[in-house]
Amino acid sequence: MRAVGKWIGRILVALVLAAVVVGVWKREEIKRLWAVNSLFSEEKIVNNFSHMDAAFLTRTLSRGDGPTSELPYGSETQLPAETAQWIEDRSVTSLLVMKDGAIRYEEYFLGTGPDDRRISWSIAKSYLSALFGVLMEEGAIASLDDPVIKYAPLLKGSAYEAATIRNVLNMASGVTFDEDYLDYDSDINRMGRVVALGGALDDFAASITESFATPGDTWQYVSIDTHVVGMVVRGATGRSVSELLEEKILIPLGLEQDGYYVTDGAGVAFVLGGLNFTTRDFARFGQMILQNGTYGGTRIVPEAWIAESTHASAPTKPGKIGYGYQWWIPVGAHQGEFLGRGVYGQYLYFDQQRGVLITTTGADRKFRDEGVSETNIEMFRLIAKNL
């Protein structure tokens, strides 16, 4: 009996040692998975959104060695009285308002500051759209009506086989993908765990085999469509999105700080939501878009592409918010009014007629509540009208 006890003891010791070895070996993966699982918790969300490099693999996006472009300050603006309550209700972490290229209001909240590099979430999609327009003009991609598999052959046999580039830019691929952030087992959250554990998003996209509609027939917001756009860019150019974005967009803007991309385990940029910049650097990109692709006297993005990409071209339902090529167009929008937006309260709001750009970052855990998006847009409109 004593011998049996010794063997059981030895087995237990061996199991403990094995667990320790695995824990050390997989320490970083376990750390990232733990961080992802608590990423949006009430007590951590604000800090997490300023330190995404603590939870994910990342790749620095260089600002280059040129001078920082000026963001001049104009006369300070008194915002509408309703703004203060909105800032509190929506857990806004920064608000920067510009008119005619000058800052009229800039403030930071919930312990954040101007040097925080905040996560873009889906505003990153709009950056990719701008880059795509540059590459189209350069001839790297022949046509928006080319099938995605022409440039991303890994997708042959997947639900994307029949989709065109235009379809995925419009979020009209028809692929089945659950975007529910509140469901642990949703596709969007499974994808997040793939990134956290160092998996490959190309393989994840290629594994999607089910569709609910014919490509081009129906609009449904499907974030993995944007990853497919990134696959097309990489396949067409033989270069990474990170390198291209630095060269074509970021360095010409004269950012004040390096940014960074969240990446998967293969070093591929998380193009659908992984950009991290300061609020002022987000605003530099926004001001370039507001000015139809020029910044500091330099043409960065083709003017025709900005007009086309911010037009409501996706097959959305009448009376609902419109969608272009990775840009949002509000219900009842006037000419030149559109949005880049990300979950939890990240926004770039454009009113080209008034020369207004509004940049916000946030940690709004109630962003999906009914009416919140509409309330945000109405607040932006109110601020723009009062400048």
C-alpha positions as semicolon CSV with decimal commas, in nm:
position;residue;x (nm);y (nm);z (nm)
1;M;0,000;0,000;0,000
2;R;0,291;0,232;0,087
3;A;0,445;0,163;-0,258
4;V;0,118;0,259;-0,428
5;G;0,115;0,584;-0,231
6;K;0,469;0,662;-0,342
7;W;0,376;0,605;-0,708
8;I;0,069;0,829;-0,675
9;G;0,286;1,095;-0,515
10;R;0,541;1,072;-0,793
11;I;0,266;1,101;-1,055
12;L;0,123;1,409;-0,885
13;V;0,467;1,570;-0,867
14;A;0,522;1,493;-1,236
15;L;0,186;1,646;-1,326
16;V;0,263;1,961;-1,126
17;L;0,604;1,992;-1,292
18;A;0,448;1,941;-1,634
19;A;0,193;2,213;-1,560
20;V;0,470;2,450;-1,453
21;V;0,670;2,376;-1,771
22;V;0,366;2,433;-1,992
23;G;0,283;2,748;-1,798
24;V;0,630;2,891;-1,857
25;W;0,638;2,779;-2,221
26;K;0,296;2,928;-2,294
27;R;0,326;3,217;-2,051
28;E;0,286;3,493;-2,309
29;E;-0,010;3,323;-2,479
30;I;-0,181;3,268;-2,143
31;K;-0,113;3,628;-2,044
32;R;-0,262;3,760;-2,368
33;L;-0,566;3,532;-2,346
34;W;-0,628;3,646;-1,989
35;A;-0,594;4,009;-2,098
36;V;-0,838;3,958;-2,386
37;N;-1,095;3,796;-2,159
38;S;-1,087;4,104;-1,930
39;L;-1,031;4,362;-2,205
40;F;-1,372;4,523;-2,173
41;S;-1,429;4,484;-1,799
42;E;-1,560;4,797;-1,632
43;E;-1,260;4,849;-1,406
44;K;-0,998;4,792;-1,680
45;I;-1,141;4,911;-2,010
46;V;-1,011;5,270;-2,003
47;N;-0,656;5,165;-1,917
48;N;-0,663;4,871;-2,157
49;F;-0,762;5,089;-2,451
50;S;-0,447;5,299;-2,393
51;H;-0,220;4,994;-2,359
52;M;-0,325;4,740;-2,619
53;D;0,039;4,641;-2,662
54;A;0,016;4,475;-2,321
55;A;-0,253;4,237;-2,449
56;F;-0,155;4,168;-2,810
57;L;0,138;4,124;-3,045
58;T;0,210;4,456;-3,216
59;R;0,410;4,617;-3,493
60;T;0,538;4,977;-3,465
61;L;0,418;5,221;-3,729
62;S;0,693;5,475;-3,780
63;R;0,614;5,844;-3,810
64;G;0,936;5,884;-4,006
65;D;1,206;6,140;-3,929
66;G;1,035;6,448;-4,072
67;P;0,893;6,741;-3,876
68;T;0,565;6,715;-3,689
69;S;0,288;6,885;-3,884
70;E;0,120;7,174;-3,707
71;L;-0,229;7,151;-3,563
72;P;-0,288;7,518;-3,489
73;Y;-0,523;7,637;-3,217
74;G;-0,807;7,870;-3,308
75;S;-1,032;8,060;-3,071
76;E;-1,162;7,833;-2,796
77;T;-1,520;7,722;-2,844
78;Q;-1,788;7,693;-2,579
79;L;-1,956;7,362;-2,659
80;P;-2,335;7,323;-2,633
81;A;-2,458;7,274;-2,275
82;E;-2,572;6,919;-2,354
83;T;-2,215;6,811;-2,430
84;A;-2,106;6,766;-2,066
85;Q;-2,373;6,509;-1,988
86;W;-2,310;6,331;-2,316
87;I;-1,938;6,304;-2,235
88;E;-2,022;6,144;-1,900
89;D;-2,295;5,914;-2,033
90;R;-2,083;5,787;-2,322
91;S;-1,758;5,743;-2,123
92;V;-1,574;5,971;-2,364
93;T;-1,198;5,964;-2,308
94;S;-1,102;6,242;-2,551
95;L;-1,281;6,500;-2,761
96;L;-1,105;6,712;-3,022
97;V;-1,303;6,955;-3,239
98;M;-1,150;7,127;-3,542
99;K;-1,288;7,387;-3,780
100;D;-1,109;7,510;-4,090
101;G;-0,794;7,323;-3,987
102;A;-0,767;7,475;-3,638
103;I;-0,837;7,313;-3,300
104;R;-1,134;7,480;-3,134
105;Y;-1,173;7,237;-2,843
106;E;-0,950;6,964;-2,700
107;E;-0,998;6,779;-2,372
108;Y;-0,920;6,440;-2,215
109;F;-1,125;6,250;-1,960
110;L;-1,127;5,947;-1,727
111;G;-0,755;5,978;-1,652
112;T;-0,638;5,975;-2,014
113;G;-0,412;6,236;-2,174
114;P;-0,282;6,369;-2,506
115;D;0,009;6,121;-2,514
116;D;-0,217;5,814;-2,481
117;R;-0,215;5,602;-2,793
118;R;-0,574;5,485;-2,805
119;I;-0,712;5,184;-2,991
120;S;-0,899;5,278;-3,308
121;W;-1,119;4,971;-3,334
122;S;-1,305;4,998;-3,665
123;I;-1,177;5,343;-3,755
124;A;-0,885;5,133;-3,880
125;K;-1,113;5,016;-4,161
126;S;-1,132;5,370;-4,295
127;Y;-0,751;5,401;-4,292
128;L;-0,733;5,085;-4,503
129;S;-0,990;5,231;-4,742
130;A;-0,775;5,540;-4,790
131;L;-0,470;5,323;-4,858
132;F;-0,670;5,115;-5,104
133;G;-0,757;5,428;-5,300
134;V;-0,389;5,515;-5,332
135;L;-0,305;5,165;-5,457
136;M;-0,591;5,174;-5,706
137;E;-0,459;5,496;-5,856
138;E;-0,109;5,346;-5,874
139;G;-0,246;5,049;-6,069
140;A;-0,165;4,778;-5,814
141;I;-0,526;4,658;-5,833
142;A;-0,690;4,648;-6,175
143;S;-1,058;4,675;-6,085
144;L;-1,293;4,678;-5,787
145;D;-1,491;4,414;-5,972
146;D;-1,203;4,167;-5,973
147;P;-1,273;3,858;-5,761
148;V;-1,087;3,864;-5,431
149;I;-0,931;3,526;-5,508
150;K;-0,738;3,686;-5,795
151;Y;-0,517;3,846;-5,530
152;A;-0,590;3,619;-5,233
153;P;-0,587;3,260;-5,374
154;L;-0,591;3,115;-5,021
155;L;-0,963;3,200;-5,020
156;K;-1,046;2,956;-5,299
157;G;-1,303;2,711;-5,168
158;S;-1,415;2,949;-4,891
159;A;-1,732;3,157;-4,869
160;Y;-1,535;3,439;-5,034
161;E;-1,472;3,255;-5,361
162;A;-1,755;3,435;-5,543
163;A;-1,701;3,777;-5,383
164;T;-1,549;4,078;-5,559
165;I;-1,330;4,348;-5,406
166;R;-1,625;4,587;-5,426
167;N;-1,837;4,341;-5,229
168;V;-1,594;4,324;-4,937
169;L;-1,529;4,701;-4,939
170;N;-1,908;4,745;-4,916
171;M;-1,953;4,478;-4,645
172;A;-2,177;4,295;-4,890
173;S;-1,987;3,966;-4,916
174;G;-2,285;3,763;-4,792
175;V;-2,064;3,548;-4,566
176;T;-2,203;3,420;-4,240
177;F;-2,019;3,586;-3,951
178;D;-2,154;3,664;-3,604
179;E;-2,046;4,015;-3,495
180;D;-2,197;4,001;-3,143
181;Y;-1,930;4,137;-2,906
182;L;-2,136;4,034;-2,604
183;D;-2,144;3,665;-2,699
184;Y;-1,828;3,481;-2,590
185;D;-1,871;3,221;-2,866
186;S;-1,945;3,468;-3,150
187;D;-1,723;3,472;-3,457
188;I;-1,585;3,816;-3,372
189;N;-1,478;3,698;-3,026
190;R;-1,336;3,371;-3,159
191;M;-1,134;3,581;-3,399
192;G;-1,008;3,792;-3,109
193;R;-0,883;3,482;-2,935
194;V;-0,706;3,370;-3,254
195;V;-0,517;3,700;-3,250
196;A;-0,443;3,678;-2,877
197;L;-0,306;3,324;-2,904
198;G;-0,084;3,403;-3,202
199;G;-0,293;3,234;-3,469
200;A;-0,317;3,337;-3,835
201;L;-0,613;3,546;-3,949
202;D;-0,561;3,445;-4,313
203;D;-0,636;3,086;-4,213
204;F;-0,934;3,203;-4,006
205;A;-1,081;3,387;-4,307
206;A;-1,021;3,087;-4,534
207;S;-1,204;2,863;-4,286
208;I;-1,532;3,053;-4,334
209;T;-1,744;2,842;-4,567
210;E;-2,105;2,946;-4,506
211;S;-2,298;3,228;-4,674
212;F;-2,641;3,374;-4,610
213;A;-2,670;3,578;-4,932
214;T;-2,526;3,612;-5,279
215;P;-2,231;3,857;-5,280
216;G;-2,346;4,210;-5,361
217;D;-2,714;4,150;-5,277
218;T;-2,726;4,234;-4,908
219;W;-2,533;4,459;-4,671
220;Q;-2,436;4,315;-4,336
221;Y;-2,154;4,449;-4,121
222;V;-1,892;4,174;-4,125
223;S;-1,552;4,278;-3,992
224;I;-1,369;3,984;-4,146
225;D;-1,451;4,140;-4,487
226;T;-1,193;4,407;-4,403
227;H;-0,929;4,145;-4,334
228;V;-1,000;4,011;-4,684
229;V;-0,940;4,364;-4,821
230;G;-0,604;4,349;-4,645
231;M;-0,531;4,010;-4,804
232;V;-0,604;4,163;-5,145
233;V;-0,363;4,451;-5,073
234;R;-0,085;4,214;-4,968
235;G;-0,144;3,983;-5,262
236;A;-0,151;4,267;-5,515
237;T;0,164;4,441;-5,391
238;G;0,373;4,169;-5,228
239;R;0,414;4,404;-4,931
240;S;0,265;4,430;-4,584
241;V;-0,018;4,669;-4,506
242;S;0,196;4,814;-4,226
243;E;0,476;4,912;-4,466
244;L;0,236;5,053;-4,721
245;L;0,038;5,252;-4,466
246;E;0,357;5,403;-4,326
247;E;0,487;5,502;-4,670
248;K;0,167;5,618;-4,838
249;I;-0,034;5,769;-4,551
250;L;0,136;5,805;-4,213
251;I;0,480;5,953;-4,287
252;P;0,333;6,223;-4,519
253;L;0,098;6,329;-4,236
254;G;0,383;6,431;-4,001
255;L;0,251;6,252;-3,693
256;E;0,371;6,353;-3,348
257;Q;0,429;5,996;-3,228
258;D;0,486;5,652;-3,375
259;G;0,171;5,447;-3,376
260;Y;0,134;5,071;-3,378
261;Y;-0,078;4,796;-3,526
262;V;-0,204;4,496;-3,334
263;T;-0,095;4,189;-3,534
264;D;-0,169;3,819;-3,547
265;G;0,092;3,549;-3,486
266;A;0,214;3,571;-3,846
267;G;0,287;3,943;-3,807
268;V;-0,012;4,036;-4,023
269;A;-0,174;4,365;-3,927
270;F;-0,516;4,351;-3,761
271;V;-0,647;4,586;-4,029
272;L;-1,008;4,568;-3,921
273;G;-0,950;4,733;-3,585
274;G;-0,591;4,735;-3,462
275;L;-0,451;5,087;-3,510
276;N;-0,325;5,282;-3,208
277;F;-0,251;5,655;-3,224
278;T;-0,285;5,967;-3,013
279;T;-0,607;6,162;-3,054
280;R;-0,423;6,442;-3,233
281;D;-0,268;6,193;-3,475
282;F;-0,610;6,047;-3,549
283;A;-0,715;6,407;-3,618
284;R;-0,428;6,459;-3,864
285;F;-0,556;6,168;-4,071
286;G;-0,910;6,302;-4,037
287;Q;-0,813;6,650;-4,148
288;M;-0,648;6,505;-4,458
289;I;-0,970;6,321;-4,543
290;L;-1,178;6,635;-4,471
291;Q;-0,958;6,822;-4,719
292;N;-1,031;6,563;-4,989
293;G;-0,697;6,388;-4,959
294;T;-0,452;6,676;-4,928
295;Y;-0,249;6,770;-4,622
296;G;0,018;7,034;-4,581
297;G;-0,010;7,112;-4,951
298;T;0,062;6,750;-5,050
299;R;-0,178;6,515;-5,225
300;I;-0,194;6,191;-5,021
301;V;-0,520;6,020;-5,125
302;P;-0,693;6,073;-5,462
303;E;-0,981;6,319;-5,434
304;A;-1,200;6,103;-5,657
305;W;-1,148;5,804;-5,427
306;I;-1,258;5,997;-5,120
307;A;-1,575;6,107;-5,300
308;E;-1,646;5,752;-5,416
309;S;-1,557;5,574;-5,093
310;T;-1,764;5,805;-4,869
311;H;-2,071;5,771;-5,091
312;A;-2,348;5,539;-4,967
313;S;-2,298;5,268;-5,229
314;A;-2,364;4,952;-5,025
315;P;-2,704;4,780;-5,055
316;T;-2,836;4,901;-4,717
317;K;-3,206;4,923;-4,634
318;P;-3,387;5,252;-4,712
319;G;-3,400;5,486;-4,414
320;K;-3,107;5,316;-4,240
321;I;-2,752;5,440;-4,199
322;G;-2,558;5,410;-4,522
323;Y;-2,221;5,252;-4,596
324;G;-1,956;5,317;-4,857
325;Y;-1,610;5,163;-4,883
326;Q;-1,541;5,121;-4,509
327;W;-1,705;5,456;-4,424
328;W;-2,047;5,530;-4,268
329;I;-2,299;5,782;-4,403
330;P;-2,563;5,902;-4,152
331;V;-2,934;5,899;-4,222
332;G;-3,027;6,233;-4,378
333;A;-2,662;6,322;-4,443
334;H;-2,591;6,634;-4,646
335;Q;-2,311;6,645;-4,901
336;G;-1,976;6,581;-4,734
337;E;-2,114;6,442;-4,408
338;F;-1,982;6,097;-4,314
339;L;-1,816;5,898;-4,035
340;G;-1,542;5,660;-3,941
341;R;-1,646;5,478;-3,627
342;G;-1,535;5,201;-3,397
343;V;-1,696;5,008;-3,114
344;Y;-1,698;5,153;-2,762
345;G;-1,718;5,512;-2,886
346;Q;-1,439;5,583;-3,134
347;Y;-1,540;5,837;-3,401
348;L;-1,415;6,057;-3,680
349;Y;-1,705;6,282;-3,783
350;F;-1,679;6,489;-4,100
351;D;-1,882;6,788;-4,212
352;Q;-1,697;6,910;-4,520
353;Q;-1,946;7,190;-4,592
354;R;-1,872;7,348;-4,255
355;G;-1,503;7,252;-4,250
356;V;-1,559;7,058;-3,926
357;L;-1,380;6,747;-3,800
358;I;-1,469;6,589;-3,465
359;T;-1,245;6,318;-3,321
360;T;-1,349;6,117;-3,017
361;T;-1,217;5,817;-2,830
362;G;-1,416;5,634;-2,568
363;A;-1,475;5,339;-2,343
364;D;-1,852;5,319;-2,372
365;R;-1,962;4,973;-2,260
366;K;-2,321;5,064;-2,353
367;F;-2,237;5,156;-2,712
368;R;-2,479;4,895;-2,848
369;D;-2,780;5,022;-2,650
370;E;-3,070;5,131;-2,867
371;G;-3,039;5,485;-2,993
372;V;-2,678;5,544;-2,881
373;S;-2,533;5,573;-3,232
374;E;-2,807;5,813;-3,335
375;T;-2,753;6,022;-3,020
376;N;-2,381;6,044;-3,094
377;I;-2,441;6,163;-3,449
378;E;-2,690;6,424;-3,334
379;M;-2,438;6,550;-3,077
380;F;-2,172;6,583;-3,347
381;R;-2,417;6,773;-3,566
382;L;-2,508;7,005;-3,279
383;I;-2,142;7,079;-3,204
384;A;-2,069;7,143;-3,574
385;K;-2,360;7,384;-3,610
386;N;-2,251;7,583;-3,304
387;L;-1,895;7,648;-3,419
